[in-house]
Amino acid sequence: MKSLTHLDENGRPRMVNVSDKAVTRRTATAEGRLLCSEQTLALVRQGRTPKGAVIHTAELAGIVAAKRTHELIPLCHSLALSGVSVTIELRDELPGFLVQSEVRSTGQTGVEMEALTAVSIACLTLFDMLKAIDRAMVIDQVAVVSKTGGASGAWAGTAHD
């Protein structure tokens, strides 16, 4: 069994030492969904929600969250991110929103946690801004869908579509 990297030899938590790892270009993409009623989706599409521009606000919240991931998750490295994007699409077939993030960095550790945090906070922001009109919303299927860089190389999973 592989040793647990976030625990020292005495079982105490520690931040992983990445100083000997190679500096590489790293990317991670993640996505998730916020499921809602058809009526909620229609109000967003029409721009008639009580709290205004919910899509742009949630996209911005996701970007800010990616930059602050190390403040939210213990033992997560503080990273110099070179790019973060968050996009939210209205999806009638869900009904709801598809939230996607892409995070880029050049460094010694991956950016999967930053991509997941961006999607999660964007979903939570949508929920917060829409809860007055739809309390039955569900955040669903938040996952890393691809990554590049580092010793483990590139990986791509299956998108939710």
PDB file of C-alpha atoms in Angstrom:
ATOM      1  CA  MET A   1       0.000   0.000   0.000  1.00  0.00           C
ATOM      2  CA  LYS A   2       1.227   3.480  -0.851  1.00  0.00           C
ATOM      3  CA  SER A   3       2.112   5.621   2.164  1.00  0.00           C
ATOM      4  CA  LEU A   4      -0.195   8.488   3.068  1.00  0.00           C
ATOM      5  CA  THR A   5       1.559  11.657   1.940  1.00  0.00           C
ATOM      6  CA  HIS A   6      -0.319  14.030   4.251  1.00  0.00           C
ATOM      7  CA  LEU A   7       0.752  12.172   7.406  1.00  0.00           C
ATOM      8  CA  ASP A   8       4.248  12.053   8.903  1.00  0.00           C
ATOM      9  CA  GLU A   9       5.833   8.913  10.393  1.00  0.00           C
ATOM     10  CA  ASN A  10       3.957   9.572  13.650  1.00  0.00           C
ATOM     11  CA  GLY A  11       0.566   9.987  11.985  1.00  0.00           C
ATOM     12  CA  ARG A  12       0.498  13.780  12.314  1.00  0.00           C
ATOM     13  CA  PRO A  13      -0.816  15.922   9.473  1.00  0.00           C
ATOM     14  CA  ARG A  14       1.696  17.712   7.261  1.00  0.00           C
ATOM     15  CA  MET A  15       1.794  19.589   4.001  1.00  0.00           C
ATOM     16  CA  VAL A  16       3.471  17.430   1.355  1.00  0.00           C
ATOM     17  CA  ASN A  17       7.001  18.535   0.488  1.00  0.00           C
ATOM     18  CA  VAL A  18       7.029  19.122  -3.275  1.00  0.00           C
ATOM     19  CA  SER A  19      10.472  20.756  -3.436  1.00  0.00           C
ATOM     20  CA  ASP A  20      11.999  17.783  -5.290  1.00  0.00           C
ATOM     21  CA  LYS A  21       9.204  17.553  -7.859  1.00  0.00           C
ATOM     22  CA  ALA A  22       9.748  18.847 -11.383  1.00  0.00           C
ATOM     23  CA  VAL A  23       8.217  22.151 -12.400  1.00  0.00           C
ATOM     24  CA  THR A  24       5.756  21.428 -15.215  1.00  0.00           C
ATOM     25  CA  ARG A  25       2.800  23.076 -16.883  1.00  0.00           C
ATOM     26  CA  ARG A  26      -0.317  21.798 -15.184  1.00  0.00           C
ATOM     27  CA  THR A  27      -3.989  22.066 -16.003  1.00  0.00           C
ATOM     28  CA  ALA A  28      -7.148  20.646 -14.517  1.00  0.00           C
ATOM     29  CA  THR A  29     -10.727  20.862 -15.664  1.00  0.00           C
ATOM     30  CA  ALA A  30     -13.718  20.112 -13.489  1.00  0.00           C
ATOM     31  CA  GLU A  31     -17.442  20.312 -13.866  1.00  0.00           C
ATOM     32  CA  GLY A  32     -20.630  20.002 -11.927  1.00  0.00           C
ATOM     33  CA  ARG A  33     -24.325  20.674 -12.227  1.00  0.00           C
ATOM     34  CA  LEU A  34     -26.949  22.630 -10.383  1.00  0.00           C
ATOM     35  CA  LEU A  35     -30.337  21.074 -11.026  1.00  0.00           C
ATOM     36  CA  CYS A  36     -33.373  23.329 -10.691  1.00  0.00           C
ATOM     37  CA  SER A  37     -36.948  23.720 -11.844  1.00  0.00           C
ATOM     38  CA  GLU A  38     -37.828  24.660 -15.410  1.00  0.00           C
ATOM     39  CA  GLN A  39     -39.391  27.857 -14.027  1.00  0.00           C
ATOM     40  CA  THR A  40     -36.104  28.865 -12.348  1.00  0.00           C
ATOM     41  CA  LEU A  41     -34.190  28.277 -15.570  1.00  0.00           C
ATOM     42  CA  ALA A  42     -36.726  30.383 -17.470  1.00  0.00           C
ATOM     43  CA  LEU A  43     -36.397  33.273 -15.001  1.00  0.00           C
ATOM     44  CA  VAL A  44     -32.591  33.206 -15.326  1.00  0.00           C
ATOM     45  CA  ARG A  45     -32.838  33.126 -19.118  1.00  0.00           C
ATOM     46  CA  GLN A  46     -35.220  36.109 -19.036  1.00  0.00           C
ATOM     47  CA  GLY A  47     -33.000  38.046 -16.591  1.00  0.00           C
ATOM     48  CA  ARG A  48     -35.857  38.244 -14.059  1.00  0.00           C
ATOM     49  CA  THR A  49     -34.241  36.803 -10.923  1.00  0.00           C
ATOM     50  CA  PRO A  50     -34.454  38.798  -7.679  1.00  0.00           C
ATOM     51  CA  LYS A  51     -30.672  38.990  -7.231  1.00  0.00           C
ATOM     52  CA  GLY A  52     -29.647  40.122 -10.715  1.00  0.00           C
ATOM     53  CA  ALA A  53     -26.885  38.713 -12.928  1.00  0.00           C
ATOM     54  CA  VAL A  54     -26.600  35.281 -11.350  1.00  0.00           C
ATOM     55  CA  ILE A  55     -24.445  33.674 -14.070  1.00  0.00           C
ATOM     56  CA  HIS A  56     -21.723  36.319 -14.148  1.00  0.00           C
ATOM     57  CA  THR A  57     -21.680  36.602 -10.365  1.00  0.00           C
ATOM     58  CA  ALA A  58     -21.286  32.824  -9.947  1.00  0.00           C
ATOM     59  CA  GLU A  59     -18.554  32.661 -12.615  1.00  0.00           C
ATOM     60  CA  LEU A  60     -16.626  35.413 -10.829  1.00  0.00           C
ATOM     61  CA  ALA A  61     -17.122  33.696  -7.452  1.00  0.00           C
ATOM     62  CA  GLY A  62     -15.672  30.490  -8.909  1.00  0.00           C
ATOM     63  CA  ILE A  63     -12.579  32.305 -10.167  1.00  0.00           C
ATOM     64  CA  VAL A  64     -12.010  33.974  -6.790  1.00  0.00           C
ATOM     65  CA  ALA A  65     -12.495  30.630  -5.026  1.00  0.00           C
ATOM     66  CA  ALA A  66      -9.867  28.897  -7.177  1.00  0.00           C
ATOM     67  CA  LYS A  67      -7.362  31.586  -6.185  1.00  0.00           C
ATOM     68  CA  ARG A  68      -8.149  31.031  -2.480  1.00  0.00           C
ATOM     69  CA  THR A  69      -8.315  27.243  -2.376  1.00  0.00           C
ATOM     70  CA  HIS A  70      -5.316  27.009  -0.052  1.00  0.00           C
ATOM     71  CA  GLU A  71      -7.240  29.087   2.515  1.00  0.00           C
ATOM     72  CA  LEU A  72     -10.188  26.675   2.458  1.00  0.00           C
ATOM     73  CA  ILE A  73      -8.582  23.235   2.333  1.00  0.00           C
ATOM     74  CA  PRO A  74      -6.050  22.353   5.027  1.00  0.00           C
ATOM     75  CA  LEU A  75      -2.666  21.178   3.700  1.00  0.00           C
ATOM     76  CA  CYS A  76      -3.391  22.463   0.183  1.00  0.00           C
ATOM     77  CA  HIS A  77      -0.451  24.356  -1.314  1.00  0.00           C
ATOM     78  CA  SER A  78      -0.691  28.048  -2.115  1.00  0.00           C
ATOM     79  CA  LEU A  79      -0.197  28.193  -5.885  1.00  0.00           C
ATOM     80  CA  ALA A  80       0.595  30.893  -8.392  1.00  0.00           C
ATOM     81  CA  LEU A  81      -2.203  30.284 -10.888  1.00  0.00           C
ATOM     82  CA  SER A  82      -1.571  31.405 -14.453  1.00  0.00           C
ATOM     83  CA  GLY A  83      -5.184  31.122 -15.572  1.00  0.00           C
ATOM     84  CA  VAL A  84      -8.658  30.346 -14.279  1.00  0.00           C
ATOM     85  CA  SER A  85     -11.874  30.237 -16.253  1.00  0.00           C
ATOM     86  CA  VAL A  86     -15.368  29.326 -15.118  1.00  0.00           C
ATOM     87  CA  THR A  87     -18.270  28.970 -17.517  1.00  0.00           C
ATOM     88  CA  ILE A  88     -21.903  28.326 -16.726  1.00  0.00           C
ATOM     89  CA  GLU A  89     -24.349  27.108 -19.352  1.00  0.00           C
ATOM     90  CA  LEU A  90     -28.114  26.867 -19.032  1.00  0.00           C
ATOM     91  CA  ARG A  91     -29.237  23.337 -19.891  1.00  0.00           C
ATOM     92  CA  ASP A  92     -32.922  22.736 -20.588  1.00  0.00           C
ATOM     93  CA  GLU A  93     -32.488  18.956 -20.634  1.00  0.00           C
ATOM     94  CA  LEU A  94     -31.378  18.837 -16.971  1.00  0.00           C
ATOM     95  CA  PRO A  95     -33.080  21.301 -16.251  1.00  0.00           C
ATOM     96  CA  GLY A  96     -30.334  23.360 -14.681  1.00  0.00           C
ATOM     97  CA  PHE A  97     -26.817  24.617 -15.173  1.00  0.00           C
ATOM     98  CA  LEU A  98     -23.594  22.972 -16.312  1.00  0.00           C
ATOM     99  CA  VAL A  99     -20.668  24.598 -14.495  1.00  0.00           C
ATOM    100  CA  GLN A 100     -17.153  24.066 -15.862  1.00  0.00           C
ATOM    101  CA  SER A 101     -13.744  25.311 -14.763  1.00  0.00           C
ATOM    102  CA  GLU A 102     -10.246  25.189 -16.158  1.00  0.00           C
ATOM    103  CA  VAL A 103      -7.246  26.062 -14.008  1.00  0.00           C
ATOM    104  CA  ARG A 104      -3.649  26.451 -15.217  1.00  0.00           C
ATOM    105  CA  SER A 105      -0.349  26.759 -13.426  1.00  0.00           C
ATOM    106  CA  THR A 106       3.336  26.116 -13.875  1.00  0.00           C
ATOM    107  CA  GLY A 107       4.622  24.500 -10.730  1.00  0.00           C
ATOM    108  CA  GLN A 108       5.415  21.447  -8.656  1.00  0.00           C
ATOM    109  CA  THR A 109       1.916  20.316  -7.743  1.00  0.00           C
ATOM    110  CA  GLY A 110      -1.388  19.927  -9.539  1.00  0.00           C
ATOM    111  CA  VAL A 111      -4.396  22.208  -9.715  1.00  0.00           C
ATOM    112  CA  GLU A 112      -7.230  19.685  -9.388  1.00  0.00           C
ATOM    113  CA  MET A 113      -8.345  21.058  -6.029  1.00  0.00           C
ATOM    114  CA  GLU A 114      -8.500  24.583  -7.445  1.00  0.00           C
ATOM    115  CA  ALA A 115     -10.655  23.412 -10.372  1.00  0.00           C
ATOM    116  CA  LEU A 116     -13.009  21.526  -8.030  1.00  0.00           C
ATOM    117  CA  THR A 117     -13.229  24.496  -5.672  1.00  0.00           C
ATOM    118  CA  ALA A 118     -14.067  26.837  -8.562  1.00  0.00           C
ATOM    119  CA  VAL A 119     -16.953  24.612  -9.684  1.00  0.00           C
ATOM    120  CA  SER A 120     -18.213  24.010  -6.149  1.00  0.00           C
ATOM    121  CA  ILE A 121     -18.275  27.682  -5.190  1.00  0.00           C
ATOM    122  CA  ALA A 122     -19.860  28.693  -8.505  1.00  0.00           C
ATOM    123  CA  CYS A 123     -22.627  26.126  -7.848  1.00  0.00           C
ATOM    124  CA  LEU A 124     -23.056  27.344  -4.273  1.00  0.00           C
ATOM    125  CA  THR A 125     -23.249  30.950  -5.485  1.00  0.00           C
ATOM    126  CA  LEU A 126     -25.952  30.043  -8.000  1.00  0.00           C
ATOM    127  CA  PHE A 127     -27.824  28.226  -5.243  1.00  0.00           C
ATOM    128  CA  ASP A 128     -27.548  31.224  -2.911  1.00  0.00           C
ATOM    129  CA  MET A 129     -28.737  33.668  -5.550  1.00  0.00           C
ATOM    130  CA  LEU A 130     -31.668  31.488  -6.652  1.00  0.00           C
ATOM    131  CA  LYS A 131     -32.846  29.936  -3.377  1.00  0.00           C
ATOM    132  CA  ALA A 132     -35.544  32.592  -2.943  1.00  0.00           C
ATOM    133  CA  ILE A 133     -37.321  31.203  -6.024  1.00  0.00           C
ATOM    134  CA  ASP A 134     -36.291  27.521  -5.879  1.00  0.00           C
ATOM    135  CA  ARG A 135     -35.393  25.799  -2.606  1.00  0.00           C
ATOM    136  CA  ALA A 136     -35.359  22.307  -4.161  1.00  0.00           C
ATOM    137  CA  MET A 137     -32.195  22.808  -6.229  1.00  0.00           C
ATOM    138  CA  VAL A 138     -29.514  20.104  -6.111  1.00  0.00           C
ATOM    139  CA  ILE A 139     -25.769  20.384  -6.665  1.00  0.00           C
ATOM    140  CA  ASP A 140     -24.730  17.239  -8.505  1.00  0.00           C
ATOM    141  CA  GLN A 141     -21.813  15.403 -10.115  1.00  0.00           C
ATOM    142  CA  VAL A 142     -18.898  17.692  -9.209  1.00  0.00           C
ATOM    143  CA  ALA A 143     -15.800  15.962 -10.590  1.00  0.00           C
ATOM    144  CA  VAL A 144     -12.394  16.444 -12.161  1.00  0.00           C
ATOM    145  CA  VAL A 145     -12.770  15.586 -15.839  1.00  0.00           C
ATOM    146  CA  SER A 146      -9.159  16.033 -16.974  1.00  0.00           C
ATOM    147  CA  LYS A 147      -5.666  16.980 -15.861  1.00  0.00           C
ATOM    148  CA  THR A 148      -2.244  17.401 -17.434  1.00  0.00           C
ATOM    149  CA  GLY A 149       1.282  17.757 -16.111  1.00  0.00           C
ATOM    150  CA  GLY A 150       3.232  16.215 -13.304  1.00  0.00           C
ATOM    151  CA  ALA A 151       4.645  12.726 -12.911  1.00  0.00           C
ATOM    152  CA  SER A 152       1.304  11.029 -13.545  1.00  0.00           C
ATOM    153  CA  GLY A 153       0.868  12.815 -16.882  1.00  0.00           C
ATOM    154  CA  ALA A 154      -2.400  13.505 -18.659  1.00  0.00           C
ATOM    155  CA  TRP A 155      -5.715  11.995 -17.651  1.00  0.00           C
ATOM    156  CA  ALA A 156      -9.231  12.492 -19.004  1.00  0.00           C
ATOM    157  CA  GLY A 157     -12.426  11.179 -17.509  1.00  0.00           C
ATOM    158  CA  THR A 158     -15.944  11.124 -18.832  1.00  0.00           C
ATOM    159  CA  ALA A 159     -17.921  14.349 -19.038  1.00  0.00           C
ATOM    160  CA  HIS A 160     -21.474  14.370 -17.699  1.00  0.00           C
ATOM    161  CA  ASP A 161     -23.060  15.018 -21.096  1.00  0.00           C
TER     162      ASP A 161
END
